[in-house]
Short mmCIF file of C-alpha atoms and ligand atoms in Angstrom, two decimals:
data_model
loop_
_atom_site.label_atom_id
_atom_site.label_comp_id
_atom_site.label_asym_id
_atom_site.label_seq_id
_atom_site.Cartn_x
_atom_site.Cartn_y
_atom_site.Cartn_z
CA MET Y 1 -23.55 2.77 -5.69
CA ASP Y 2 -23.07 1.86 -2.05
CA PHE Y 3 -19.71 1.36 -0.33
CA LYS Y 4 -19.24 -2.20 -0.82
CA GLU Y 5 -19.81 -2.10 -4.36
CA ILE Y 6 -17.16 0.98 -5.10
CA LEU Y 7 -15.01 -1.08 -2.81
CA ASN Y 8 -15.28 -3.94 -5.16
CA LYS Y 9 -15.20 -2.10 -8.34
CA LYS Y 10 -11.75 -0.33 -7.09
CA LYS Y 11 -10.59 -4.00 -5.96
CA GLY Y 12 -11.13 -4.71 -9.54
CA LEU Y 13 -9.03 -2.34 -11.14
CA ILE Y 14 -6.43 -3.32 -8.38
CA ASN Y 15 -6.82 -7.48 -9.16
CA GLN Y 16 -5.98 -6.57 -13.02
CA ALA Y 17 -3.27 -4.75 -12.57
CA LEU Y 18 -1.52 -7.15 -10.07
CA GLU Y 19 -2.31 -9.84 -12.59
CA LYS Y 20 -0.35 -7.74 -15.30
CA TYR Y 21 2.55 -7.29 -12.87
CA LEU Y 22 2.41 -11.23 -11.66
CA PRO Y 23 1.25 -13.54 -14.84
CA GLU Y 24 0.64 -16.89 -14.45
CA ARG Y 25 3.51 -17.18 -17.20
CA SER Y 26 6.22 -15.06 -15.79
CA PRO Y 27 9.88 -15.48 -16.38
CA TYR Y 28 10.53 -16.80 -12.69
CA PRO Y 29 10.58 -20.63 -11.85
CA GLN Y 30 6.83 -21.59 -12.28
CA SER Y 31 6.52 -23.03 -8.77
CA LEU Y 32 7.64 -19.46 -7.56
CA THR Y 33 5.06 -17.81 -9.02
CA GLU Y 34 2.32 -19.95 -8.39
CA ALA Y 35 3.24 -19.72 -4.72
CA MET Y 36 3.99 -15.60 -5.01
CA ARG Y 37 0.08 -15.79 -6.58
CA TYR Y 38 -1.18 -18.17 -4.28
CA SER Y 39 -0.80 -16.02 -1.41
CA LEU Y 40 -1.16 -12.24 -3.69
CA PHE Y 41 -4.57 -13.51 -4.87
CA ALA Y 42 -6.03 -15.46 -1.74
CA GLY Y 43 -8.85 -12.76 -1.67
CA GLY Y 44 -7.44 -9.98 0.75
CA LYS Y 45 -8.96 -7.07 1.06
CA ARG Y 46 -7.16 -4.75 -0.45
CA ILE Y 47 -7.31 -1.82 1.98
CA ARG Y 48 -4.04 -0.39 1.64
CA PRO Y 49 -3.52 -0.38 -2.26
CA VAL Y 50 -7.28 1.37 -1.97
CA LEU Y 51 -5.71 4.10 0.20
CA CYS Y 52 -2.75 4.60 -2.02
CA MET Y 53 -5.27 5.07 -4.80
CA GLU Y 54 -7.77 7.09 -2.85
CA SER Y 55 -5.24 9.45 -1.63
CA CYS Y 56 -3.69 9.83 -5.16
CA ARG Y 57 -7.50 10.86 -6.31
CA LEU Y 58 -7.56 13.65 -3.37
CA PHE Y 59 -5.07 15.32 -5.74
CA SER Y 60 -5.19 14.17 -9.31
CA SER Y 61 -7.11 11.77 -11.29
CA ASP Y 62 -4.17 10.64 -13.48
CA GLU Y 63 -3.55 6.65 -12.55
CA THR Y 64 -0.33 6.11 -14.79
CA ASP Y 65 1.64 5.71 -11.48
CA VAL Y 66 -0.28 5.53 -8.53
CA LEU Y 67 -1.73 1.74 -9.87
CA PRO Y 68 1.81 -0.05 -9.85
CA CYS Y 69 2.33 1.90 -6.60
CA ALA Y 70 -1.03 0.41 -5.28
CA CYS Y 71 0.25 -2.69 -6.47
CA ALA Y 72 3.57 -2.58 -4.88
CA MET Y 73 2.04 -2.02 -1.26
CA GLU Y 74 0.05 -4.93 -1.57
CA MET Y 75 2.90 -7.32 -2.58
CA ILE Y 76 4.55 -5.94 0.56
CA HIS Y 77 1.72 -6.59 2.52
CA THR Y 78 1.25 -10.07 1.55
CA TYR Y 79 5.28 -10.91 1.58
CA SER Y 80 4.91 -9.42 5.41
CA LEU Y 81 1.92 -11.96 5.74
CA ILE Y 82 3.58 -14.65 4.36
CA HIS Y 83 6.89 -14.48 6.18
CA ASP Y 84 4.99 -13.72 9.53
CA ASP Y 85 2.75 -17.18 9.04
CA LEU Y 86 6.13 -19.07 9.02
CA PRO Y 87 6.72 -21.77 11.78
CA CYS Y 88 9.78 -19.38 13.19
CA MET Y 89 7.35 -16.48 13.52
CA ASP Y 90 3.67 -16.79 13.84
CA ASP Y 91 3.22 -20.27 13.22
CA ASP Y 92 -0.36 -19.96 11.50
CA ASP Y 93 -1.65 -22.90 9.77
CA PHE Y 94 -4.56 -21.03 7.97
CA ARG Y 95 -4.78 -17.74 6.29
CA ARG Y 96 -8.21 -15.72 4.92
CA GLY Y 97 -9.55 -19.19 5.07
CA ASN Y 98 -7.23 -21.13 3.44
CA PRO Y 99 -3.75 -23.34 3.93
CA THR Y 100 -1.21 -20.46 4.56
CA CYS Y 101 1.38 -20.23 2.01
CA HIS Y 102 4.47 -22.49 3.73
CA LYS Y 103 1.85 -25.44 4.46
CA LYS Y 104 0.60 -25.33 0.96
CA TYR Y 105 4.67 -25.23 -0.86
CA GLY Y 106 6.78 -25.71 2.03
CA GLU Y 107 8.86 -23.42 3.97
CA ALA Y 108 11.67 -22.60 1.91
CA LEU Y 109 9.54 -21.73 -1.27
CA ALA Y 110 7.17 -19.74 1.08
CA LEU Y 111 10.18 -17.54 2.53
CA LEU Y 112 11.34 -17.10 -1.19
CA ALA Y 113 7.97 -16.35 -2.52
CA GLY Y 114 7.97 -13.34 0.42
CA ASP Y 115 11.47 -12.39 -0.94
CA ALA Y 116 10.56 -12.08 -4.48
CA LEU Y 117 7.37 -10.52 -3.65
CA LEU Y 118 9.01 -7.38 -1.67
CA THR Y 119 11.65 -7.43 -4.72
CA LEU Y 120 8.93 -7.00 -7.13
CA ALA Y 121 7.22 -4.39 -5.19
CA PHE Y 122 10.60 -2.22 -4.96
CA HIS Y 123 10.64 -2.93 -9.08
CA LEU Y 124 7.30 -1.75 -9.77
CA LEU Y 125 8.22 1.59 -7.72
CA THR Y 126 11.29 2.04 -9.91
CA LYS Y 127 9.16 2.46 -12.93
CA LEU Y 128 7.19 5.56 -11.41
CA GLN Y 129 7.49 8.62 -13.49
CA SER Y 130 6.41 10.87 -10.65
CA LYS Y 131 8.84 13.72 -10.01
CA ASN Y 132 8.24 12.44 -6.48
CA ALA Y 133 9.49 9.12 -7.70
CA MET Y 134 12.78 8.84 -5.47
CA ARG Y 135 10.81 10.17 -2.31
CA VAL Y 136 8.23 7.65 -2.67
CA ILE Y 137 10.90 4.49 -3.01
CA ASN Y 138 13.03 6.21 -0.07
CA GLU Y 139 10.17 6.73 2.14
CA VAL Y 140 8.73 3.20 1.67
CA SER Y 141 11.67 1.78 2.04
CA ASP Y 142 12.11 3.48 5.56
CA LEU Y 143 8.77 2.88 6.83
CA VAL Y 144 8.88 -0.95 5.69
CA GLY Y 145 12.56 -1.45 7.03
CA GLY Y 146 14.05 -2.31 10.12
CA GLY Y 147 13.10 1.23 11.46
CA GLY Y 148 9.19 0.50 10.60
CA LEU Y 149 7.54 -2.93 9.49
CA ILE Y 150 10.31 -5.01 9.96
CA GLY Y 151 11.22 -3.49 13.19
CA GLY Y 152 7.62 -3.54 14.45
CA GLN Y 153 7.87 -7.29 13.81
CA VAL Y 154 11.05 -7.90 15.73
CA ALA Y 155 9.14 -5.96 18.61
CA ASP Y 156 6.38 -8.09 18.36
CA LEU Y 157 8.34 -11.36 18.69
CA GLN Y 158 10.30 -10.26 21.71
CA GLY Y 159 7.41 -8.65 23.45
CA GLU Y 160 5.90 -11.92 23.93
CA LYS Y 161 8.98 -12.93 26.41
CA GLU Y 162 10.35 -9.61 27.80
CA GLY Y 163 9.02 -7.53 30.52
CA GLY Y 164 10.01 -3.66 30.77
CA ASP Y 165 6.96 -0.79 29.87
CA ARG Y 166 4.48 -3.05 28.42
CA GLU Y 167 2.29 0.35 27.03
CA LYS Y 168 5.45 1.93 25.17
CA SER Y 169 6.02 -1.28 23.53
CA LEU Y 170 2.50 -1.99 22.60
CA HIS Y 171 2.44 1.65 20.99
CA TYR Y 172 5.71 1.03 19.20
CA ILE Y 173 4.70 -2.26 17.83
CA HIS Y 174 1.42 -1.12 16.51
CA LEU Y 175 2.87 1.86 15.08
CA ASN Y 176 5.37 0.22 13.36
CA LYS Y 177 4.09 -3.30 12.55
CA THR Y 178 0.88 -2.02 10.98
CA ALA Y 179 0.61 1.45 10.65
CA LYS Y 180 3.90 2.14 9.27
CA LEU Y 181 2.72 0.41 5.99
CA ILE Y 182 -0.64 2.05 5.99
CA ILE Y 183 1.23 5.31 6.50
CA ALA Y 184 3.37 4.25 3.51
CA SER Y 185 0.15 3.49 1.34
CA VAL Y 186 -1.47 6.90 1.78
CA ARG Y 187 1.81 9.12 1.92
CA SER Y 188 3.09 7.72 -1.48
CA GLY Y 189 -0.43 7.98 -3.03
CA ALA Y 190 -0.44 11.66 -1.85
CA LEU Y 191 3.01 12.47 -3.30
CA ILE Y 192 1.93 10.88 -6.64
CA GLY Y 193 -0.85 12.70 -6.77
CA GLY Y 194 0.95 16.02 -6.26
CA ALA Y 195 0.13 16.94 -2.57
CA GLY Y 196 1.93 19.84 -0.92
CA ARG Y 197 3.74 19.80 2.18
CA THR Y 198 0.61 20.48 4.59
CA ASP Y 199 -1.63 17.85 3.18
CA VAL Y 200 1.07 15.24 3.28
CA LEU Y 201 1.51 16.01 6.87
CA ASN Y 202 -2.03 15.65 7.54
CA LEU Y 203 -2.65 12.59 5.95
CA THR Y 204 0.23 11.13 7.54
CA VAL Y 205 -1.64 11.78 10.73
CA PHE Y 206 -4.70 10.24 9.01
CA ALA Y 207 -3.10 7.25 8.36
CA GLU Y 208 -1.51 7.07 11.90
CA ASN Y 209 -4.70 7.10 13.59
CA LEU Y 210 -6.27 4.47 10.52
CA GLY Y 211 -3.25 2.30 11.23
CA TYR Y 212 -3.78 2.02 14.88
CA ALA Y 213 -7.58 1.56 14.33
CA PHE Y 214 -7.20 -1.21 12.29
CA GLN Y 215 -4.44 -3.12 14.55
CA ILE Y 216 -7.06 -2.22 17.54
CA SER Y 217 -9.69 -3.83 15.78
CA ASP Y 218 -7.43 -6.50 14.40
CA ASP Y 219 -6.49 -7.18 18.30
CA ILE Y 220 -10.66 -7.17 19.35
CA LEU Y 221 -11.41 -9.55 16.32
CA ASP Y 222 -9.01 -12.02 17.57
CA VAL Y 223 -10.91 -12.38 20.93
CA THR Y 224 -14.51 -11.76 19.80
CA GLY Y 225 -14.19 -13.37 16.26
CA SER Y 226 -15.41 -16.57 14.68
CA LYS Y 227 -12.77 -19.08 12.73
CA GLU Y 228 -15.71 -18.37 9.63
CA GLU Y 229 -15.37 -14.73 9.89
CA LEU Y 230 -11.66 -14.48 10.41
CA GLY Y 231 -10.27 -16.93 7.70
CA LYS Y 232 -7.63 -18.03 10.58
CA SER Y 233 -7.87 -19.50 14.33
CA PRO Y 234 -8.96 -16.81 16.84
CA GLY Y 235 -7.56 -16.62 20.22
CA LYS Y 236 -3.69 -16.70 18.76
CA ASP Y 237 -2.99 -13.79 20.56
CA LYS Y 238 -3.64 -15.09 24.04
CA GLU Y 239 -2.38 -18.65 23.45
CA GLN Y 240 1.24 -17.05 22.70
CA ASP Y 241 0.67 -14.19 25.41
CA LYS Y 242 0.93 -11.52 22.72
CA LEU Y 243 1.05 -7.75 23.90
CA THR Y 244 -2.18 -6.55 22.35
CA PHE Y 245 -4.81 -3.98 23.27
CA PRO Y 246 -7.37 -5.97 24.74
CA SER Y 247 -4.60 -7.84 27.16
CA LEU Y 248 -3.36 -4.46 28.27
CA TYR Y 249 -6.41 -2.51 28.40
CA GLY Y 250 -9.21 -4.75 28.56
CA LEU Y 251 -12.11 -5.28 25.60
CA GLU Y 252 -14.22 -2.35 26.81
CA ARG Y 253 -10.94 0.22 26.79
CA SER Y 254 -10.14 -0.98 23.64
CA ARG Y 255 -13.25 -0.24 21.66
CA GLU Y 256 -13.23 3.01 22.94
CA ILE Y 257 -9.78 3.75 21.95
CA LEU Y 258 -10.91 2.07 18.78
CA CYS Y 259 -13.54 4.90 18.22
CA GLN Y 260 -11.29 7.42 19.25
CA LYS Y 261 -8.61 6.88 16.73
CA ILE Y 262 -11.58 6.27 13.93
CA ASN Y 263 -12.99 9.54 15.17
CA ALA Y 264 -9.70 11.42 14.62
CA ALA Y 265 -9.29 9.85 11.46
CA VAL Y 266 -12.32 10.94 9.97
CA GLU Y 267 -11.98 14.58 11.38
CA ILE Y 268 -8.90 14.86 8.87
CA LEU Y 269 -10.46 13.83 6.13
CA LYS Y 270 -13.69 16.43 6.48
CA PRO Y 271 -11.76 19.54 4.84
CA TYR Y 272 -11.46 17.43 1.60
CA GLY Y 273 -14.95 17.17 1.16
CA LYS Y 274 -16.82 15.18 -1.62
CA LYS Y 275 -13.32 13.93 -2.64
CA ALA Y 276 -12.94 11.94 0.27
CA ALA Y 277 -16.07 10.33 0.65
CA PHE Y 278 -15.10 7.30 -0.33
CA LEU Y 279 -12.15 7.35 2.23
CA TYR Y 280 -14.50 8.45 5.02
CA ALA Y 281 -16.62 5.63 4.28
CA LEU Y 282 -13.71 3.23 4.21
CA THR Y 283 -12.31 4.67 7.54
CA LYS Y 284 -15.56 3.94 9.24
CA TYR Y 285 -15.48 0.45 7.69
CA VAL Y 286 -12.26 -0.29 9.34
CA GLY Y 287 -13.85 0.64 12.75
CA GLU Y 288 -16.74 -1.97 12.25
CA ARG Y 289 -15.19 -4.57 10.19
CA LYS Y 290 -15.95 -8.21 11.07
CA SER Y 291 -12.95 -9.98 9.08
C1 GRG O 301 7.53 -10.56 8.58
C2 GRG O 301 8.26 -8.22 8.44
C3 GRG O 301 7.31 -9.12 8.95
C4 GRG O 301 6.17 -8.70 9.00
C5 GRG O 301 4.95 -9.18 9.73
C6 GRG O 301 1.99 -8.47 8.54
C7 GRG O 301 2.69 -8.81 9.85
C8 GRG O 301 3.84 -8.03 10.12
C9 GRG O 301 2.42 -9.22 10.82
C10 GRG O 301 0.61 -10.38 10.61
C11 GRG O 301 -0.30 -10.03 12.16
C12 GRG O 301 -0.62 -8.82 11.98
C13 GRG O 301 -1.68 -8.52 13.17
C14 GRG O 301 -0.50 -7.89 11.21
C15 GRG O 301 -0.94 -6.25 11.31
C16 GRG O 301 -1.42 -5.77 10.37
C17 GRG O 301 -2.78 -6.80 9.75
C18 GRG O 301 -3.92 -6.61 10.86
C19 GRG O 301 -2.64 -7.57 9.03
C20 GRG O 301 -3.66 -7.82 8.58
O1 GRG O 301 -4.70 -7.22 7.20
P1 GRG O 301 -5.73 -7.42 6.36
O2 GRG O 301 -6.67 -7.33 7.53
O3 GRG O 301 -5.39 -8.85 5.59
O4 GRG O 301 -5.49 -6.13 5.47
P2 GRG O 301 -6.32 -9.08 4.08
O5 GRG O 301 -6.30 -10.60 4.19
O6 GRG O 301 -7.44 -8.65 4.12
O7 GRG O 301 -5.24 -8.81 2.76
#
């Protein structure tokens, strides 16, 4: 099987589990379920849940806890995209080639669908059986809270208007807005798998490099990609005068930094050998992705 086939198989598993945790008929108001499912099943690449599962698989083959945790990561990711697309934030009409959640369901329901996905994610995490369950919940809440994902989003919104040390701001934004959820996915998977201290630390450095790489490639694609490839309008960063790698360093230097981050990430995987073969391929894919 090649990389894409294995990725699709893993995505299939995740989609099945997401169906179980958020079925068409849920106890929520029907309109809320619909809006949540609209974004959750809109064709995302499922990178974060796959990273969570694969990080666990380095240490254990037991999937009892990692699948719900992987789904929680995708729910947090989807909530952040729904909120980011709102008119009060990035104001986007399209995501993954379809109208954004608020364009389809209105702003109030989109906001609440995001809230409910975030809440459901933590509900899933409370069901973890792992001895590291409380640690996972503690870490994930830190990594996606005010000192992580949300803090990064705030800096991103303010970065458009404020001066200051642009390089420092750019690194703060990318680390928090993008890398921290990737770090959360990798660390929680590793902790559920029973990884020891050194492995958790190594994989954190792996995830940080991958997270940066992911955002740098996103910044580059916003300059070079087409609407068809991206499923959203390119050129928005420039339009909104966003602080990005290409805006600060230019395209060529950004591509070099992307390459350095990918190389640093795969280097960390080498000692894990065959068990990390898929993570290795996934990391390379992030460096070359077109969407
Ligand atoms: C609203 C708290 C809050 C945070 C928003 C998600 C986000 C932070 C901003 C969206 C824009 C952006 C560039 C985010 C960085 C992460 C990123 C590149 C998201 C897109 O992830 P993919 O490509 O998306 O994995 P799919 O559609 O494949 O799931």
